[in-house]
């Protein structure tokens, strides 16, 4: 009995065949950075809501990675509100089709 193992692409959303996989991965990585900062600062959701300028219910959605109502730009603005710089780098691709990546430096 052989096990068929398929190597992932590096994007779990693409591997699952979900639409907008790149956007989903970008949002998730940005949300992970926001949530890590909120946790590190030990902020309650009500305090986080004030800093991020969103209702507490949206902070709860963010904490639970329900990101459908957040744009990439909005998530980047949350990082700015948490005193983080966000940089976008554009460079030629080594492949036939370019790709999008998000990396959080600590």
mmCIF file of C-alpha atoms in Angstrom:
data_model
loop_
_atom_site.group_PDB
_atom_site.id
_atom_site.type_symbol
_atom_site.label_atom_id
_atom_site.label_comp_id
_atom_site.label_asym_id
_atom_site.label_seq_id
_atom_site.Cartn_x
_atom_site.Cartn_y
_atom_site.Cartn_z
ATOM 1 C CA UNK A 1 0.000 0.000 0.000
ATOM 2 C CA UNK A 2 1.634 3.200 -1.176
ATOM 3 C CA UNK A 3 0.889 6.588 0.305
ATOM 4 C CA UNK A 4 0.324 9.303 -2.245
ATOM 5 C CA UNK A 5 1.850 12.475 -0.922
ATOM 6 C CA UNK A 6 1.439 15.686 -2.830
ATOM 7 C CA UNK A 7 3.804 18.516 -2.074
ATOM 8 C CA UNK A 8 2.031 21.789 -1.280
ATOM 9 C CA UNK A 9 2.442 24.957 -3.280
ATOM 10 C CA UNK A 10 3.152 27.104 -0.230
ATOM 11 C CA UNK A 11 -0.384 28.505 -0.348
ATOM 12 C CA UNK A 12 -2.845 26.289 1.500
ATOM 13 C CA UNK A 13 -5.779 28.182 -0.032
ATOM 14 C CA UNK A 14 -4.566 27.354 -3.551
ATOM 15 C CA UNK A 15 -3.942 23.756 -2.513
ATOM 16 C CA UNK A 16 -7.572 23.559 -1.375
ATOM 17 C CA UNK A 17 -8.752 25.034 -4.678
ATOM 18 C CA UNK A 18 -10.329 28.084 -3.049
ATOM 19 C CA UNK A 19 -11.029 31.179 -5.129
ATOM 20 C CA UNK A 20 -8.813 34.229 -4.608
ATOM 21 C CA UNK A 21 -6.149 32.077 -2.942
ATOM 22 C CA UNK A 22 -3.438 34.735 -3.142
ATOM 23 C CA UNK A 23 -5.691 37.393 -1.605
ATOM 24 C CA UNK A 24 -6.737 35.000 1.161
ATOM 25 C CA UNK A 25 -3.126 34.151 1.978
ATOM 26 C CA UNK A 26 -2.147 37.841 1.994
ATOM 27 C CA UNK A 27 -5.030 38.730 4.309
ATOM 28 C CA UNK A 28 -4.234 35.835 6.632
ATOM 29 C CA UNK A 29 -0.572 36.786 6.947
ATOM 30 C CA UNK A 30 -1.451 40.428 7.621
ATOM 31 C CA UNK A 31 -4.071 39.383 10.183
ATOM 32 C CA UNK A 32 -1.534 37.114 11.859
ATOM 33 C CA UNK A 33 0.806 40.082 12.260
ATOM 34 C CA UNK A 34 -1.990 42.287 13.649
ATOM 35 C CA UNK A 35 -3.181 39.594 16.066
ATOM 36 C CA UNK A 36 0.381 38.913 17.240
ATOM 37 C CA UNK A 37 0.863 42.600 18.051
ATOM 38 C CA UNK A 38 -2.459 42.811 19.897
ATOM 39 C CA UNK A 39 -1.598 39.691 21.898
ATOM 40 C CA UNK A 40 1.927 40.931 22.629
ATOM 41 C CA UNK A 41 0.473 44.179 23.972
ATOM 42 C CA UNK A 42 -2.133 42.247 25.990
ATOM 43 C CA UNK A 43 -4.927 44.466 24.719
ATOM 44 C CA UNK A 44 -8.556 43.663 25.404
ATOM 45 C CA UNK A 45 -10.855 43.662 22.392
ATOM 46 C CA UNK A 46 -12.468 46.912 23.512
ATOM 47 C CA UNK A 47 -9.059 48.618 23.701
ATOM 48 C CA UNK A 48 -8.036 47.108 20.374
ATOM 49 C CA UNK A 49 -11.225 48.451 18.813
ATOM 50 C CA UNK A 50 -10.333 51.983 19.895
ATOM 51 C CA UNK A 51 -6.818 51.743 18.466
ATOM 52 C CA UNK A 52 -7.959 50.143 15.200
ATOM 53 C CA UNK A 53 -11.029 52.421 14.956
ATOM 54 C CA UNK A 54 -13.443 49.561 14.378
ATOM 55 C CA UNK A 55 -16.298 48.079 16.439
ATOM 56 C CA UNK A 56 -15.409 45.408 19.003
ATOM 57 C CA UNK A 57 -17.344 42.848 16.948
ATOM 58 C CA UNK A 58 -14.924 43.414 14.060
ATOM 59 C CA UNK A 59 -11.964 42.880 16.423
ATOM 60 C CA UNK A 60 -13.546 39.544 17.350
ATOM 61 C CA UNK A 61 -13.870 38.642 13.655
ATOM 62 C CA UNK A 62 -10.225 39.605 13.103
ATOM 63 C CA UNK A 63 -9.088 37.536 16.098
ATOM 64 C CA UNK A 64 -10.960 34.531 14.687
ATOM 65 C CA UNK A 65 -9.602 35.095 11.143
ATOM 66 C CA UNK A 66 -13.018 35.780 9.648
ATOM 67 C CA UNK A 67 -11.507 38.155 7.113
ATOM 68 C CA UNK A 68 -14.147 38.414 4.383
ATOM 69 C CA UNK A 69 -15.066 41.962 5.410
ATOM 70 C CA UNK A 70 -11.483 43.224 5.626
ATOM 71 C CA UNK A 71 -9.506 44.413 2.631
ATOM 72 C CA UNK A 72 -5.747 44.053 2.349
ATOM 73 C CA UNK A 73 -5.530 47.839 2.607
ATOM 74 C CA UNK A 74 -7.584 47.889 5.813
ATOM 75 C CA UNK A 75 -5.403 45.229 7.405
ATOM 76 C CA UNK A 76 -2.306 47.240 6.466
ATOM 77 C CA UNK A 77 -3.879 50.329 8.066
ATOM 78 C CA UNK A 78 -4.331 48.307 11.293
ATOM 79 C CA UNK A 79 -0.597 47.623 11.276
ATOM 80 C CA UNK A 80 0.062 51.343 10.823
ATOM 81 C CA UNK A 81 -2.256 52.093 13.757
ATOM 82 C CA UNK A 82 -0.144 49.654 15.790
ATOM 83 C CA UNK A 83 2.983 51.680 14.954
ATOM 84 C CA UNK A 84 4.246 49.359 12.240
ATOM 85 C CA UNK A 85 5.623 50.301 8.833
ATOM 86 C CA UNK A 86 4.289 48.368 5.847
ATOM 87 C CA UNK A 87 6.380 48.238 2.684
ATOM 88 C CA UNK A 88 5.392 46.896 -0.720
ATOM 89 C CA UNK A 89 8.280 45.791 -2.934
ATOM 90 C CA UNK A 90 7.824 45.297 -6.665
ATOM 91 C CA UNK A 91 10.536 43.473 -8.596
ATOM 92 C CA UNK A 92 10.847 41.411 -11.768
ATOM 93 C CA UNK A 93 9.703 37.815 -11.395
ATOM 94 C CA UNK A 94 12.045 34.887 -11.945
ATOM 95 C CA UNK A 95 9.096 32.921 -13.295
ATOM 96 C CA UNK A 96 6.774 33.414 -16.266
ATOM 97 C CA UNK A 97 4.034 34.702 -13.964
ATOM 98 C CA UNK A 98 4.682 36.927 -10.953
ATOM 99 C CA UNK A 99 3.327 36.198 -7.497
ATOM 100 C CA UNK A 100 2.462 38.054 -4.297
ATOM 101 C CA UNK A 101 4.102 37.375 -0.948
ATOM 102 C CA UNK A 102 3.701 38.895 2.498
ATOM 103 C CA UNK A 103 6.434 38.567 5.103
ATOM 104 C CA UNK A 104 6.331 39.897 8.655
ATOM 105 C CA UNK A 105 9.679 40.885 10.103
ATOM 106 C CA UNK A 106 9.969 40.808 13.862
#
